[in-house]
Short mmCIF file of C-alpha atoms in Angstrom, two decimals:
data_model
loop_
_atom_site.label_atom_id
_atom_site.label_comp_id
_atom_site.label_asym_id
_atom_site.label_seq_id
_atom_site.Cartn_x
_atom_site.Cartn_y
_atom_site.Cartn_z
CA UNK E 1 13.96 35.50 18.51
CA UNK E 2 15.49 38.85 17.60
CA UNK E 3 14.87 42.46 18.55
CA UNK E 4 12.18 43.41 20.98
CA UNK E 5 10.72 39.92 20.77
CA UNK E 6 13.77 38.57 22.57
CA UNK E 7 13.24 40.51 25.77
CA UNK E 8 10.92 40.01 28.69
CA UNK E 9 7.61 41.68 27.87
CA UNK E 10 5.45 42.62 30.84
CA UNK E 11 1.76 41.84 30.51
CA UNK E 12 -1.32 41.78 32.64
CA UNK E 13 -3.19 38.66 31.55
CA UNK E 14 -6.57 39.83 32.70
CA UNK E 15 -8.40 43.09 32.22
CA UNK E 16 -7.37 45.77 34.67
CA UNK E 17 -7.70 49.53 35.01
CA UNK E 18 -5.45 51.55 32.74
CA UNK E 19 -2.65 53.28 34.64
CA UNK E 20 -3.25 51.38 37.86
CA UNK E 21 -0.51 48.76 37.60
CA UNK E 22 2.81 49.10 39.39
CA UNK E 23 5.27 47.74 36.84
CA UNK E 24 7.75 47.02 39.59
CA UNK E 25 5.24 44.77 41.40
CA UNK E 26 6.73 41.24 41.45
CA UNK E 27 3.20 39.83 41.23
CA UNK E 28 2.74 41.21 37.71
CA UNK E 29 2.92 38.22 35.40
CA UNK E 30 5.66 38.26 32.76
CA UNK E 31 5.43 36.38 29.48
CA UNK E 32 7.76 35.97 26.50
CA UNK E 33 5.34 36.97 23.77
CA UNK E 34 6.62 37.33 20.16
CA UNK E 35 3.40 38.71 18.74
CA UNK E 36 2.81 40.30 15.39
CA UNK E 37 3.09 43.88 16.66
CA UNK E 38 6.63 43.38 17.92
CA UNK E 39 7.85 41.49 14.87
CA UNK E 40 6.22 43.97 12.49
CA UNK E 41 7.88 46.85 14.31
CA UNK E 42 11.31 45.20 14.23
CA UNK E 43 11.14 44.57 10.49
CA UNK E 44 9.83 48.09 9.79
CA UNK E 45 12.63 49.60 11.89
CA UNK E 46 15.33 47.70 10.01
CA UNK E 47 13.90 48.78 6.67
CA UNK E 48 13.56 52.36 7.87
CA UNK E 49 17.24 52.72 8.80
CA UNK E 50 18.44 50.89 5.68
CA UNK E 51 19.46 47.62 7.31
CA UNK E 52 18.97 44.27 5.61
CA UNK E 53 18.96 42.39 8.88
CA UNK E 54 19.82 42.71 12.57
CA UNK E 55 23.39 41.83 11.63
CA UNK E 56 23.73 45.28 10.02
CA UNK E 57 23.31 47.01 13.38
CA UNK E 58 26.72 47.43 15.08
CA UNK E 59 27.20 45.33 18.18
CA UNK E 60 28.24 48.46 20.08
CA UNK E 61 25.02 50.28 19.19
CA UNK E 62 23.55 50.95 22.65
CA UNK E 63 20.94 53.45 21.42
CA UNK E 64 22.51 56.21 23.48
CA UNK E 65 22.21 54.38 26.78
CA UNK E 66 25.94 53.69 26.64
CA UNK E 67 26.81 57.37 26.23
CA UNK E 68 27.96 59.67 23.43
CA UNK E 69 31.19 61.07 22.06
CA UNK E 70 30.66 64.79 21.58
CA UNK E 71 33.22 65.07 18.78
CA UNK E 72 32.61 64.48 15.13
CA UNK E 73 29.31 66.15 14.28
CA UNK E 74 28.14 69.67 14.09
CA UNK E 75 25.52 72.04 12.89
CA UNK E 76 25.65 75.74 12.31
CA UNK E 77 23.21 77.20 14.82
CA UNK E 78 21.66 80.57 14.06
CA UNK E 79 19.30 80.61 17.04
CA UNK E 80 21.31 81.49 20.10
CA UNK E 81 18.50 82.08 22.56
CA UNK E 82 19.62 79.20 24.74
CA UNK E 83 23.23 80.34 24.75
CA UNK E 84 25.06 83.08 26.57
CA UNK E 85 25.91 86.01 24.35
CA UNK E 86 29.02 85.93 22.21
CA UNK E 87 31.61 88.33 23.67
CA UNK E 88 31.70 91.62 21.81
CA UNK E 89 34.79 92.60 19.88
CA UNK E 90 36.95 94.81 22.07
CA UNK E 91 37.63 98.38 21.00
CA UNK E 92 41.33 97.64 20.49
CA UNK E 93 41.13 93.88 19.91
CA UNK E 94 41.74 94.03 16.17
CA UNK E 95 44.75 96.33 16.56
CA UNK E 96 46.18 94.25 19.41
CA UNK E 97 45.95 91.02 17.41
CA UNK E 98 47.53 92.59 14.34
CA UNK E 99 50.36 94.04 16.43
CA UNK E 100 51.08 90.66 18.00
CA UNK E 101 50.86 88.86 14.65
CA UNK E 102 53.49 91.16 13.15
CA UNK E 103 55.99 90.08 15.85
CA UNK E 104 55.70 86.36 15.14
CA UNK E 105 58.65 84.85 13.30
CA UNK E 106 57.12 81.37 13.10
CA UNK E 107 53.49 80.86 12.14
CA UNK E 108 52.03 77.80 13.82
CA UNK E 109 48.85 75.76 13.45
CA UNK E 110 47.97 74.78 16.99
CA UNK E 111 44.31 75.62 17.64
CA UNK E 112 42.64 74.54 20.85
CA UNK E 113 40.18 71.66 20.43
CA UNK E 114 36.82 73.42 20.83
CA UNK E 115 33.43 71.76 20.22
CA UNK E 116 30.76 74.43 20.79
CA UNK E 117 32.14 77.82 19.81
CA UNK E 118 31.40 81.22 18.32
CA UNK E 119 33.19 82.36 15.17
CA UNK E 120 33.52 86.14 14.98
CA UNK E 121 34.92 88.46 12.34
CA UNK E 122 37.96 90.34 13.66
CA UNK E 123 39.83 91.68 10.65
CA UNK E 124 39.31 92.10 6.91
CA UNK E 125 42.66 92.85 5.36
CA UNK E 126 43.44 95.58 2.81
CA UNK E 127 46.65 94.12 1.36
CA UNK E 128 46.83 94.12 -2.45
CA UNK E 129 48.36 91.43 -4.64
CA UNK E 130 49.88 91.05 -8.11
CA UNK E 131 49.78 87.90 -10.20
CA UNK E 132 52.79 85.99 -11.50
CA UNK E 133 52.74 88.08 -14.67
CA UNK E 134 52.99 91.24 -12.61
CA UNK E 135 49.42 92.28 -13.19
CA UNK E 136 47.31 93.87 -10.44
CA UNK E 137 44.82 91.45 -8.83
CA UNK E 138 43.36 93.61 -6.08
CA UNK E 139 42.66 93.29 -2.38
CA UNK E 140 43.17 89.68 -1.33
CA UNK E 141 40.40 89.57 1.27
CA UNK E 142 37.84 90.55 -1.37
CA UNK E 143 38.47 87.16 -2.99
CA UNK E 144 38.21 84.97 0.14
CA UNK E 145 34.81 83.29 0.46
CA UNK E 146 33.03 80.49 2.30
CA UNK E 147 34.78 79.67 5.55
CA UNK E 148 35.13 75.88 5.91
CA UNK E 149 36.08 73.92 9.01
CA UNK E 150 37.41 70.37 9.21
CA UNK E 151 35.22 68.20 11.44
CA UNK E 152 37.80 65.47 12.03
CA UNK E 153 41.55 64.98 11.90
CA UNK E 154 43.44 63.94 8.79
CA UNK E 155 41.21 65.65 6.20
CA UNK E 156 43.07 67.10 3.23
CA UNK E 157 42.87 69.49 0.30
CA UNK E 158 44.21 68.07 -2.95
CA UNK E 159 46.74 69.84 -5.13
CA UNK E 160 43.79 70.68 -7.35
CA UNK E 161 42.21 72.60 -4.49
CA UNK E 162 39.47 70.04 -3.84
CA UNK E 163 38.33 69.08 -0.34
CA UNK E 164 38.96 65.43 0.47
CA UNK E 165 35.38 65.06 1.70
CA UNK E 166 32.45 67.29 2.55
CA UNK E 167 29.59 66.89 4.98
CA UNK E 168 28.81 66.87 8.71
CA UNK E 169 31.73 64.55 9.52
CA UNK E 170 34.25 66.10 7.14
CA UNK E 171 34.81 69.61 5.79
CA UNK E 172 31.75 71.74 6.37
CA UNK E 173 30.77 75.25 5.35
CA UNK E 174 29.68 78.05 7.67
CA UNK E 175 26.92 79.57 5.57
CA UNK E 176 27.39 83.15 4.36
CA UNK E 177 30.59 83.59 6.36
CA UNK E 178 33.04 85.38 4.07
CA UNK E 179 36.01 87.64 4.61
CA UNK E 180 33.84 90.68 4.09
CA UNK E 181 30.52 89.76 5.63
CA UNK E 182 28.72 87.31 7.89
CA UNK E 183 24.93 87.36 7.77
CA UNK E 184 24.00 84.33 9.87
CA UNK E 185 23.78 86.15 13.19
CA UNK E 186 21.46 88.97 12.29
CA UNK E 187 23.04 92.28 13.24
CA UNK E 188 26.13 90.53 14.60
CA UNK E 189 28.30 92.15 17.22
CA UNK E 190 28.32 95.88 17.77
CA UNK E 191 30.95 96.41 15.08
CA UNK E 192 28.51 95.03 12.53
CA UNK E 193 31.03 92.40 11.47
CA UNK E 194 28.87 89.45 12.48
CA UNK E 195 29.38 86.11 14.21
CA UNK E 196 27.84 82.69 14.22
CA UNK E 197 27.98 79.56 16.35
CA UNK E 198 29.22 76.03 15.68
CA UNK E 199 27.85 73.09 17.68
CA UNK E 200 29.92 69.93 18.07
CA UNK E 201 32.39 71.22 15.55
CA UNK E 202 36.04 70.69 14.85
CA UNK E 203 39.09 72.94 14.92
CA UNK E 204 41.36 70.52 13.08
CA UNK E 205 41.77 72.65 9.96
CA UNK E 206 40.28 75.72 8.27
CA UNK E 207 39.98 76.79 4.66
CA UNK E 208 38.41 79.41 2.43
CA UNK E 209 37.28 79.17 -1.19
CA UNK E 210 38.91 81.52 -3.68
CA UNK E 211 36.46 83.76 -5.50
CA UNK E 212 38.44 83.65 -8.76
CA UNK E 213 39.99 80.17 -8.81
CA UNK E 214 37.16 78.32 -6.94
CA UNK E 215 39.80 76.31 -5.07
CA UNK E 216 40.06 75.77 -1.34
CA UNK E 217 43.10 77.11 0.47
CA UNK E 218 44.22 76.37 4.02
CA UNK E 219 47.15 78.71 4.54
CA UNK E 220 46.52 79.89 8.10
CA UNK E 221 48.15 80.21 11.48
CA UNK E 222 46.58 80.38 14.93
CA UNK E 223 47.14 82.69 17.89
CA UNK E 224 46.30 81.94 21.50
CA UNK E 225 44.73 85.08 22.92
CA UNK E 226 46.49 84.49 26.22
CA UNK E 227 49.69 85.57 24.45
CA UNK E 228 48.24 88.80 23.04
CA UNK E 229 48.87 91.90 25.22
CA UNK E 230 45.67 93.87 25.80
CA UNK E 231 45.80 97.65 25.57
CA UNK E 232 42.21 98.67 26.36
CA UNK E 233 42.67 98.54 30.12
CA UNK E 234 40.21 95.65 30.57
CA UNK E 235 42.81 93.00 31.34
CA UNK E 236 46.30 91.91 30.53
CA UNK E 237 45.49 89.64 27.57
CA UNK E 238 42.72 87.92 25.59
CA UNK E 239 42.78 84.56 27.40
CA UNK E 240 40.04 82.23 26.19
CA UNK E 241 40.08 83.65 22.67
CA UNK E 242 41.75 81.93 19.73
CA UNK E 243 42.45 83.64 16.42
CA UNK E 244 42.66 81.98 12.99
CA UNK E 245 44.67 84.12 10.57
CA UNK E 246 44.54 83.48 6.81
CA UNK E 247 47.05 84.32 4.09
CA UNK E 248 45.63 84.96 0.61
CA UNK E 249 46.78 82.93 -2.36
CA UNK E 250 45.33 82.06 -5.75
CA UNK E 251 46.08 79.18 -8.07
CA UNK E 252 44.97 77.42 -11.24
CA UNK E 253 45.89 74.18 -12.90
CA UNK E 254 48.67 76.07 -14.61
CA UNK E 255 51.13 74.94 -17.26
CA UNK E 256 54.61 76.10 -18.08
CA UNK E 257 55.92 76.56 -21.61
CA UNK E 258 59.47 75.12 -21.86
CA UNK E 259 62.15 74.02 -24.31
CA UNK E 260 64.78 71.25 -24.49
CA UNK E 261 66.77 69.15 -26.96
CA UNK E 262 65.97 65.47 -26.89
CA UNK E 263 68.44 62.58 -26.95
CA UNK E 264 68.71 62.93 -30.74
CA UNK E 265 69.51 66.63 -30.49
CA UNK E 266 66.13 67.68 -31.86
CA UNK E 267 64.70 70.90 -30.36
CA UNK E 268 61.33 70.45 -28.62
CA UNK E 269 58.85 73.11 -27.49
CA UNK E 270 56.78 71.56 -24.71
CA UNK E 271 54.31 72.27 -21.91
CA UNK E 272 54.75 70.75 -18.47
CA UNK E 273 51.98 70.66 -15.85
CA UNK E 274 52.35 73.21 -13.06
CA UNK E 275 53.67 76.76 -12.84
CA UNK E 276 57.47 77.09 -12.59
CA UNK E 277 59.51 80.27 -12.58
CA UNK E 278 62.86 78.67 -13.52
CA UNK E 279 64.60 75.43 -14.43
CA UNK E 280 65.44 74.63 -10.83
CA UNK E 281 61.75 74.71 -9.82
CA UNK E 282 60.72 72.54 -12.79
CA UNK E 283 63.49 69.95 -12.44
CA UNK E 284 62.14 66.50 -11.65
CA UNK E 285 58.70 67.08 -13.18
CA UNK E 286 57.54 64.29 -15.51
CA UNK E 287 56.09 65.09 -18.92
CA UNK E 288 55.40 63.41 -22.27
CA UNK E 289 56.88 64.45 -25.61
CA UNK E 290 56.16 62.63 -28.89
CA UNK E 291 54.73 59.71 -26.97
CA UNK E 292 57.81 59.25 -24.81
CA UNK E 293 58.18 59.88 -21.08
CA UNK E 294 60.79 62.43 -19.90
CA UNK E 295 61.78 64.03 -16.60
CA UNK E 296 62.51 67.72 -16.88
CA UNK E 297 66.15 68.58 -16.29
CA UNK E 298 67.13 64.96 -15.64
CA UNK E 299 66.44 62.73 -18.66
CA UNK E 300 69.67 61.22 -20.00
CA UNK E 301 71.31 62.63 -23.16
CA UNK E 302 68.90 65.60 -23.24
CA UNK E 303 70.14 69.18 -23.04
CA UNK E 304 69.45 72.91 -23.11
CA UNK E 305 66.58 72.81 -20.63
CA UNK E 306 64.77 76.16 -20.60
CA UNK E 307 61.66 77.77 -19.09
CA UNK E 308 59.89 80.19 -21.44
CA UNK E 309 56.78 81.40 -19.59
CA UNK E 310 53.95 80.37 -17.28
CA UNK E 311 50.64 79.84 -19.01
CA UNK E 312 47.68 81.35 -17.08
CA UNK E 313 50.16 83.28 -14.98
CA UNK E 314 47.62 86.07 -14.64
CA UNK E 315 45.56 83.73 -12.43
CA UNK E 316 48.36 82.77 -10.06
CA UNK E 317 49.00 84.77 -6.88
CA UNK E 318 51.73 83.75 -4.49
CA UNK E 319 51.04 84.22 -0.74
CA UNK E 320 53.16 86.76 1.12
CA UNK E 321 53.14 84.99 4.52
CA UNK E 322 51.71 88.00 6.37
CA UNK E 323 48.55 86.14 7.46
CA UNK E 324 46.68 89.44 7.77
CA UNK E 325 44.16 89.02 4.98
CA UNK E 326 41.37 87.56 7.10
CA UNK E 327 41.25 86.95 10.85
CA UNK E 328 38.41 85.30 12.76
CA UNK E 329 38.09 84.64 16.47
CA UNK E 330 36.98 81.43 18.16
CA UNK E 331 35.61 81.48 21.69
CA UNK E 332 33.91 78.69 23.62
CA UNK E 333 30.10 78.93 23.65
CA UNK E 334 28.43 78.31 26.98
CA UNK E 335 24.81 77.50 27.62
CA UNK E 336 22.69 79.72 29.81
CA UNK E 337 21.83 76.65 31.87
CA UNK E 338 24.44 74.00 31.19
CA UNK E 339 22.75 70.60 31.59
CA UNK E 340 24.22 67.96 33.82
CA UNK E 341 26.06 65.58 31.44
CA UNK E 342 24.73 62.63 33.44
CA UNK E 343 21.10 63.62 32.87
CA UNK E 344 19.31 62.15 29.85
CA UNK E 345 16.19 62.38 27.73
CA UNK E 346 14.27 59.28 26.62
CA UNK E 347 12.19 59.26 23.42
CA UNK E 348 10.17 56.26 22.28
CA UNK E 349 7.93 54.60 19.69
CA UNK E 350 4.91 52.59 20.85
CA UNK E 351 5.43 49.68 18.36
CA UNK E 352 2.89 51.12 15.92
CA UNK E 353 5.43 52.53 13.44
CA UNK E 354 5.33 50.81 10.06
CA UNK E 355 6.69 53.22 7.43
CA UNK E 356 8.82 56.34 6.90
CA UNK E 357 6.27 58.79 8.27
CA UNK E 358 5.57 56.72 11.40
CA UNK E 359 9.05 56.77 12.90
CA UNK E 360 8.93 60.08 14.75
CA UNK E 361 9.91 58.79 18.21
CA UNK E 362 7.59 61.20 19.96
CA UNK E 363 5.11 58.76 21.49
CA UNK E 364 6.69 59.72 24.78
CA UNK E 365 9.42 62.26 25.57
CA UNK E 366 10.73 62.63 29.09
CA UNK E 367 13.90 63.70 30.89
CA UNK E 368 15.70 62.04 33.76
CA UNK E 369 17.51 64.29 36.23
CA UNK E 370 19.55 62.26 38.71
CA UNK E 371 19.23 63.56 42.25
CA UNK E 372 21.57 60.83 43.49
CA UNK E 373 23.09 57.57 42.31
CA UNK E 374 19.80 55.82 43.10
CA UNK E 375 17.07 58.45 42.67
CA UNK E 376 15.88 60.66 39.84
CA UNK E 377 13.37 63.35 38.95
CA UNK E 378 11.43 62.39 35.81
CA UNK E 379 9.73 65.12 33.77
CA UNK E 380 7.28 64.43 30.93
CA UNK E 381 7.34 66.71 27.84
CA UNK E 382 5.26 65.01 25.14
CA UNK E 383 2.93 62.07 24.61
CA UNK E 384 2.57 61.61 20.87
CA UNK E 385 1.00 58.16 20.97
CA UNK E 386 -2.70 57.40 21.09
CA UNK E 387 -2.33 54.05 22.86
CA UNK E 388 -2.17 53.81 26.65
CA UNK E 389 1.48 54.18 27.65
CA UNK E 390 3.12 54.05 31.06
CA UNK E 391 6.44 55.34 32.32
CA UNK E 392 7.42 53.55 35.54
CA UNK E 393 3.77 52.63 36.06
CA UNK E 394 2.20 56.02 35.40
CA UNK E 395 0.02 56.54 32.30
CA UNK E 396 1.40 59.55 30.47
CA UNK E 397 -1.82 61.00 29.02
CA UNK E 398 -3.41 60.89 32.44
CA UNK E 399 -0.32 62.58 33.87
CA UNK E 400 -1.03 65.48 31.49
CA UNK E 401 -4.62 65.52 32.86
CA UNK E 402 -6.09 64.12 29.64
CA UNK E 403 -7.34 60.90 31.16
CA UNK E 404 -10.32 60.05 28.98
CA UNK E 405 -9.67 58.09 25.78
CA UNK E 406 -12.11 58.20 22.90
CA UNK E 407 -15.22 56.18 23.71
CA UNK E 408 -15.31 54.51 20.29
CA UNK E 409 -11.65 53.75 19.66
CA UNK E 410 -10.22 53.73 23.18
CA UNK E 411 -7.39 55.98 21.97
CA UNK E 412 -5.99 59.03 23.71
CA UNK E 413 -5.30 62.48 22.33
CA UNK E 414 -1.74 63.26 21.24
CA UNK E 415 -0.06 65.89 23.40
CA UNK E 416 2.60 68.44 22.37
CA UNK E 417 3.37 67.00 18.91
CA UNK E 418 1.62 69.57 16.72
CA UNK E 419 -1.08 67.17 15.61
CA UNK E 420 -4.32 68.88 14.56
CA UNK E 421 -7.40 68.34 16.72
CA UNK E 422 -5.16 67.19 19.56
CA UNK E 423 -3.54 69.03 22.45
CA UNK E 424 -0.50 71.30 22.22
CA UNK E 425 1.44 73.82 24.29
CA UNK E 426 0.89 71.81 27.45
CA UNK E 427 3.46 72.52 30.16
CA UNK E 428 5.88 69.75 31.16
CA UNK E 429 4.76 67.56 34.06
CA UNK E 430 6.91 66.05 36.79
CA UNK E 431 6.08 62.35 36.81
CA UNK E 432 8.29 61.45 39.76
CA UNK E 433 10.32 63.56 42.17
CA UNK E 434 12.44 60.69 43.49
CA UNK E 435 12.04 57.58 41.38
CA UNK E 436 14.21 54.64 42.43
CA UNK E 437 16.78 54.12 39.66
CA UNK E 438 20.33 53.07 38.92
CA UNK E 439 22.20 56.10 37.59
CA UNK E 440 24.67 53.93 35.68
CA UNK E 441 21.80 52.66 33.46
CA UNK E 442 21.23 56.15 31.95
CA UNK E 443 17.46 55.73 32.11
CA UNK E 444 17.33 52.29 30.52
CA UNK E 445 16.00 50.81 33.75
CA UNK E 446 12.92 53.07 33.73
CA UNK E 447 10.34 50.80 32.17
CA UNK E 448 8.09 52.06 29.41
CA UNK E 449 5.01 49.92 28.67
CA UNK E 450 2.45 50.28 25.90
CA UNK E 451 -0.91 48.53 25.84
CA UNK E 452 -1.19 46.42 22.66
CA UNK E 453 -4.35 44.68 23.88
CA UNK E 454 -7.49 43.79 21.96
CA UNK E 455 -10.98 42.42 22.39
CA UNK E 456 -11.32 38.70 23.08
CA UNK E 457 -13.88 36.32 21.64
CA UNK E 458 -16.41 37.52 24.18
CA UNK E 459 -16.01 41.14 23.07
CA UNK E 460 -14.23 42.08 26.30
CA UNK E 461 -11.07 44.20 26.00
CA UNK E 462 -8.02 42.49 27.39
CA UNK E 463 -4.95 44.61 28.09
CA UNK E 464 -1.56 43.38 26.92
CA UNK E 465 1.25 45.64 28.14
CA UNK E 466 4.49 45.36 26.17
CA UNK E 467 7.77 46.83 27.30
CA UNK E 468 9.57 49.18 24.93
CA UNK E 469 13.22 48.19 24.96
CA UNK E 470 16.60 49.20 23.63
CA UNK E 471 18.79 46.13 23.52
CA UNK E 472 22.29 46.65 22.16
CA UNK E 473 22.69 45.60 18.53
CA UNK E 474 18.95 45.01 18.00
CA UNK E 475 16.03 47.15 16.79
CA UNK E 476 15.06 49.68 19.44
CA UNK E 477 11.77 51.24 20.47
CA UNK E 478 13.35 53.85 22.75
CA UNK E 479 16.43 56.04 22.43
CA UNK E 480 18.56 58.00 24.86
CA UNK E 481 19.59 61.55 23.95
CA UNK E 482 20.69 64.72 25.74
CA UNK E 483 18.23 66.71 27.84
CA UNK E 484 18.47 69.60 25.35
CA UNK E 485 16.35 67.42 23.04
CA UNK E 486 13.44 68.02 25.40
CA UNK E 487 14.20 71.42 26.90
CA UNK E 488 14.80 72.94 23.45
CA UNK E 489 11.79 71.10 21.95
CA UNK E 490 13.78 69.20 19.35
CA UNK E 491 11.46 66.21 19.13
CA UNK E 492 9.67 65.51 15.85
CA UNK E 493 6.21 66.76 15.07
CA UNK E 494 3.59 64.08 14.56
CA UNK E 495 4.41 61.92 11.50
CA UNK E 496 7.64 63.85 10.87
CA UNK E 497 10.31 61.31 9.94
CA UNK E 498 13.17 61.46 12.43
CA UNK E 499 15.76 60.57 9.80
CA UNK E 500 14.55 63.42 7.59
CA UNK E 501 14.59 65.93 10.41
CA UNK E 502 17.99 64.63 11.51
CA UNK E 503 20.04 63.45 8.49
CA UNK E 504 22.68 61.87 10.72
CA UNK E 505 20.18 59.50 12.32
CA UNK E 506 20.61 56.56 9.95
CA UNK E 507 24.39 56.97 9.96
CA UNK E 508 24.32 56.94 13.74
CA UNK E 509 22.28 53.72 13.78
CA UNK E 510 24.45 51.78 11.33
CA UNK E 511 27.91 53.39 11.35
CA UNK E 512 28.83 55.50 14.37
CA UNK E 513 26.87 54.68 17.54
CA UNK E 514 28.69 57.33 19.62
CA UNK E 515 27.78 60.27 17.38
CA UNK E 516 25.55 63.09 18.59
CA UNK E 517 22.99 62.97 15.79
CA UNK E 518 20.31 65.36 17.08
CA UNK E 519 22.35 68.59 16.99
#
């Protein structure tokens, strides 16, 4: 048997009162019951995540119970209520950074590896630029748009100015964050420049998109604020701040008009790809003339190599290596109440899910705060299922003081999932103050049971309590996430598909089991 059908499923074989069973009682009978509900759920889960079979689920997929790697995913967060305020820009911070930057002989790329951080506007440059034809282009910073950050190491920008990859695990765009403005954070800092926050982001590389050439450019250097002398009397330096300084440039897929005499002495007017100011720059570049391959300045028996002019030179702007066109600041973001990294949140499905709208994983949502290596405080946040469901022996609807199921259907009201005609805005409930647990299990040892019982031939209802499990490499009915999932109310509304609310969910299931998918 595969999936949930392969685990021990707890069941009371005779009718008993709902919520009265101690699931840790050794006298509770255990059966290995591969019934239709379990098998139907397993198959629906595989289809939902895009798997053809159990073999498509990575063997190291522990459903969060094995832990997470915080690197690799991110979201731009524009609601900072749960975060401490971003530090305001100091009255002399911009001038101090510019003064320090002007002293640097070598511009380095060595940013600190931050994950949760604020990005703040520090400086919009006023340097003007001319193109390769000598024409006036304007202020460089006016043409620097769309700040991008690289989410992992080794990402590149091609010589055509194209990002190697885009998306949550590659290059990603901070919305509306340009050299001139940043609108994501409302009024921004007191200077009106604006700032926004990146969650689980990368600091591997940075780029902007040129307004005129539509290419991405990553000419930048970084400054550690600890090296910047502070002149406002509020300290000796800007330790904890990191500055990314961009240099403006502009490029096109230019061509150069040139001349040479071929091996027969015939004069040839040609165009070679790229923009070259002289023969030395162009030497070694391959080109085709009259169907034959040549190498500029090197092909045997050819002579009189000459550069005439750069085509589209009015679109080409060389950088000036000042790195003062656009400067942003990075500073670590800290939560108001930083959760214990050992604490977890458990979310679960009660085996009823059968299609895309069913997989919301809100049938129960609870957190586990470890008070020791062997005890934990368990707090219930939502009960989105209508079937009787127990956490460590306690029925969750009854814990919310909604103990009476519907007389006709025997189903409970949904609680805190936004479902109409049900119950919402109910305060969290402490299920257990000191539940006996094993901290190393990350909540996987706290049993969750759902009643999948039915009426027997005599018309008497017989309970059949099934355990919701998360076995590595198999379909799962419960998942382990961070406590912010509960405290910040990130769980799905009733019949809201979890993979639609969280686009990284399916990738997490099938490709990267250590990814934080819910942020």
